[in-house]
Amino acid sequence: MSEFAVLSRRAILAGGLVLPLLPSLVRAAPRSLTFAVYRNGSKIGEHYINFAGEGPTLTATTDAIMTVKLGPVPVFKYHHHAVEHRTDGVFASLETSTNSNGKAEHVEAERTGAGVRVDCSYGKTMLAADANPMTHWNPQVFGGPPLFNPQTGKILKVRTAKLTPGHVAIRGEAEIDDFYDEAGAWQSLTGKLDDGSHIEYRRV
């Protein structure tokens, strides 16, 4: 993810998480997730995910809203909005818009017979047919096909490892650890940003 002027690493917030989402996980998923976001121990915002759909269809709507302050003065504001659609557990399409301290970015991605077509602020491209957006609520996206950044539309240069059934480590241009409960629901995130600061998601 740089998602921030002060905070960096786009991969932290524009998502996180490359195998198809299993139907059993879709049924078990909670209808909403809410996280408080902390930088170096200070709360800077919230990350919300709402799920809708029945049967084979699933829609996940994400809003990440953050403000970094220097004392009482806001020095950085961030809002990432994403709507992701999955059918039978497989990524179908994604639309995102991001305002990163006044810089606007957008992504439209759709799976087609030829691959994943991406139209974003940086141009148009075709990704591999098995590419997935790195959206952390879905632990099944790790350890397989390529991941792309839902904020920029670009392929992420990361490697992932499932250290335990509930712990996924992401390394490379991102340094993130995601944690899940036994049902696969996202519980927390810890990460290190480019400026050396520490970011943490705590489910509330």
XYZ file of C-alpha atoms in Angstrom:
204
model
C 0.000 0.000 0.000
C 2.030 4.205 -0.287
C -1.420 4.769 1.088
C -0.276 7.636 3.210
C 2.057 10.595 2.951
C 3.025 9.911 6.540
C 2.110 6.214 6.630
C 3.110 4.048 3.719
C 2.725 0.545 2.270
C -0.467 0.536 0.220
C -0.907 -3.160 0.877
C -1.792 -2.589 4.561
C -5.023 -0.665 4.158
C -6.309 -1.220 0.676
C -7.573 -4.485 1.360
C -5.876 -7.532 3.012
C -5.837 -10.849 1.588
C -5.318 -16.565 -3.357
C -7.323 -19.515 -3.529
C -11.075 -19.241 -4.228
C -13.205 -18.485 -1.184
C -14.820 -21.764 -0.219
C -18.648 -21.827 -0.077
C -18.483 -23.035 3.540
C -16.462 -19.950 4.459
C -18.978 -17.709 2.700
C -21.789 -19.175 4.789
C -19.764 -18.885 7.991
C -18.661 -15.309 7.402
C -20.120 -12.667 9.741
C -22.399 -10.077 8.145
C -20.088 -7.244 9.186
C -16.604 -6.605 10.570
C -15.428 -3.452 12.340
C -11.852 -2.632 13.283
C -10.215 0.217 15.175
C -6.948 1.198 13.482
C -3.885 2.242 15.487
C -0.535 3.705 14.496
C 2.192 3.431 17.113
C -0.504 2.796 19.704
C -2.642 5.845 18.860
C -6.017 5.381 17.214
C -6.197 6.933 13.756
C -9.473 5.581 12.367
C -11.776 2.699 11.566
C -12.092 -0.031 8.931
C -15.595 -1.382 8.186
C -16.661 -4.349 6.048
C -20.286 -5.280 5.368
C -21.324 -8.507 3.621
C -24.478 -9.027 1.559
C -25.836 -11.727 -0.711
C -27.262 -15.222 -0.468
C -26.400 -18.561 -2.014
C -23.584 -18.347 -4.571
C -23.241 -14.549 -4.536
C -21.343 -12.463 -2.001
C -20.730 -8.708 -1.938
C -18.216 -7.176 0.472
C -18.334 -3.391 0.934
C -15.322 -1.830 2.636
C -14.694 1.635 4.040
C -11.371 2.531 5.650
C -11.395 6.044 7.136
C -8.299 7.445 8.859
C -6.816 10.715 10.030
C -3.209 11.155 11.170
C -2.606 14.112 13.479
C 0.444 16.013 14.648
C -0.779 16.994 18.077
C -4.306 18.328 17.521
C -3.644 19.221 13.866
C -4.689 16.768 11.115
C -1.762 16.225 8.737
C -3.128 13.351 6.692
C -6.628 12.119 5.774
C -7.473 8.874 4.045
C -10.683 7.233 2.795
C -10.752 3.986 0.836
C -14.100 2.627 -0.431
C -14.376 -0.764 -2.134
C -17.156 -3.024 -3.393
C -16.073 -6.597 -4.201
C -18.292 -9.261 -5.777
C -17.700 -13.031 -5.625
C -19.694 -15.810 -7.269
C -19.427 -19.400 -6.039
C -16.479 -18.280 -3.937
C -14.534 -16.950 -6.943
C -13.564 -13.303 -7.483
C -15.881 -11.659 -10.037
C -15.385 -7.884 -9.896
C -14.154 -4.957 -7.816
C -14.704 -1.210 -7.794
C -12.696 1.078 -5.509
C -12.188 4.783 -4.951
C -9.536 6.251 -2.681
C -8.775 9.756 -1.460
C -5.280 9.770 0.014
C -4.742 13.276 1.417
C -6.305 14.823 -1.668
C -4.873 12.349 -4.197
C -7.680 10.455 -5.911
C -7.283 6.899 -7.202
C -9.775 4.439 -8.640
C -9.856 0.811 -9.751
C -12.385 -1.180 -11.773
C -11.500 -4.856 -12.122
C -13.530 -7.682 -13.657
C -12.810 -11.341 -14.309
C -13.320 -12.276 -17.964
C -12.602 -15.347 -20.065
C -9.232 -13.832 -20.996
C -8.171 -12.808 -17.491
C -8.846 -10.079 -14.951
C -9.374 -6.810 -16.803
C -8.248 -3.757 -14.793
C -9.037 -0.109 -15.535
C -7.400 2.171 -12.970
C -5.844 5.582 -12.451
C -2.590 4.270 -13.952
C -4.080 2.854 -17.140
C -5.603 -0.372 -18.375
C -4.132 -3.861 -18.113
C -5.045 -7.538 -18.195
C -3.951 -9.686 -15.255
C -3.824 -13.465 -14.979
C -7.212 -15.182 -14.887
C -6.614 -16.361 -11.315
C -5.559 -12.954 -9.918
C -7.305 -11.801 -6.740
C -7.513 -8.446 -4.970
C -5.639 -8.416 -1.674
C -8.599 -8.001 0.667
C -7.655 -9.152 4.158
C -11.102 -10.393 5.200
C -10.627 -13.425 2.929
C -7.786 -15.699 4.164
C -8.276 -18.040 1.196
C -6.560 -15.603 -1.194
C -3.125 -16.300 0.304
C -0.562 -18.775 -0.877
C -1.644 -19.214 -4.472
C -2.412 -17.039 -7.542
C -1.163 -13.448 -7.860
C -2.554 -10.649 -5.689
C -3.237 -7.134 -6.900
C -3.609 -3.956 -4.891
C -7.275 -2.877 -4.739
C -6.199 0.756 -4.356
C -3.892 0.933 -7.396
C -4.789 -2.091 -9.518
C -1.122 -3.125 -9.653
C 0.255 -6.594 -8.968
C 1.786 -6.845 -5.490
C 5.320 -8.200 -5.098
C 4.671 -10.215 -1.966
C 5.061 -13.754 -0.704
C 2.642 -15.240 1.798
C 2.808 -18.090 4.284
C 0.187 -19.678 6.524
C 2.216 -20.051 9.715
C -0.734 -21.591 11.568
C -4.394 -22.146 10.534
C -5.190 -18.706 11.960
C -2.001 -16.755 11.126
C -0.937 -15.520 7.693
C 2.371 -13.691 7.176
C 2.807 -11.371 4.177
C 6.307 -10.208 3.232
C 7.893 -8.273 0.390
C 6.671 -4.791 -0.421
C 4.363 -5.266 2.557
C 5.152 -6.557 6.028
C 1.852 -7.709 7.511
C 0.542 -10.426 9.801
C -3.167 -11.284 9.667
C -5.022 -13.357 12.247
C -8.307 -15.311 11.910
C -10.601 -17.301 14.160
C -11.447 -20.993 13.640
C -14.262 -20.098 11.225
C -11.899 -18.000 9.077
C -13.244 -14.598 10.191
C -10.631 -11.832 10.211
C -9.735 -10.877 13.803
C -6.704 -8.568 13.709
C -3.739 -7.263 11.743
C -0.286 -6.027 12.641
C 2.189 -4.463 10.247
C 5.258 -2.320 9.770
C 5.115 0.733 7.524
C 7.862 2.190 5.323
C 8.582 4.945 7.841
C 9.198 2.347 10.557
C 5.929 2.976 12.354
C 3.675 0.156 13.545
C 0.064 -0.299 12.438
C -2.524 -2.475 14.127
C -6.123 -3.448 13.438
C -8.181 -4.492 16.471
C -11.644 -5.951 15.902
C -14.392 -4.211 17.869
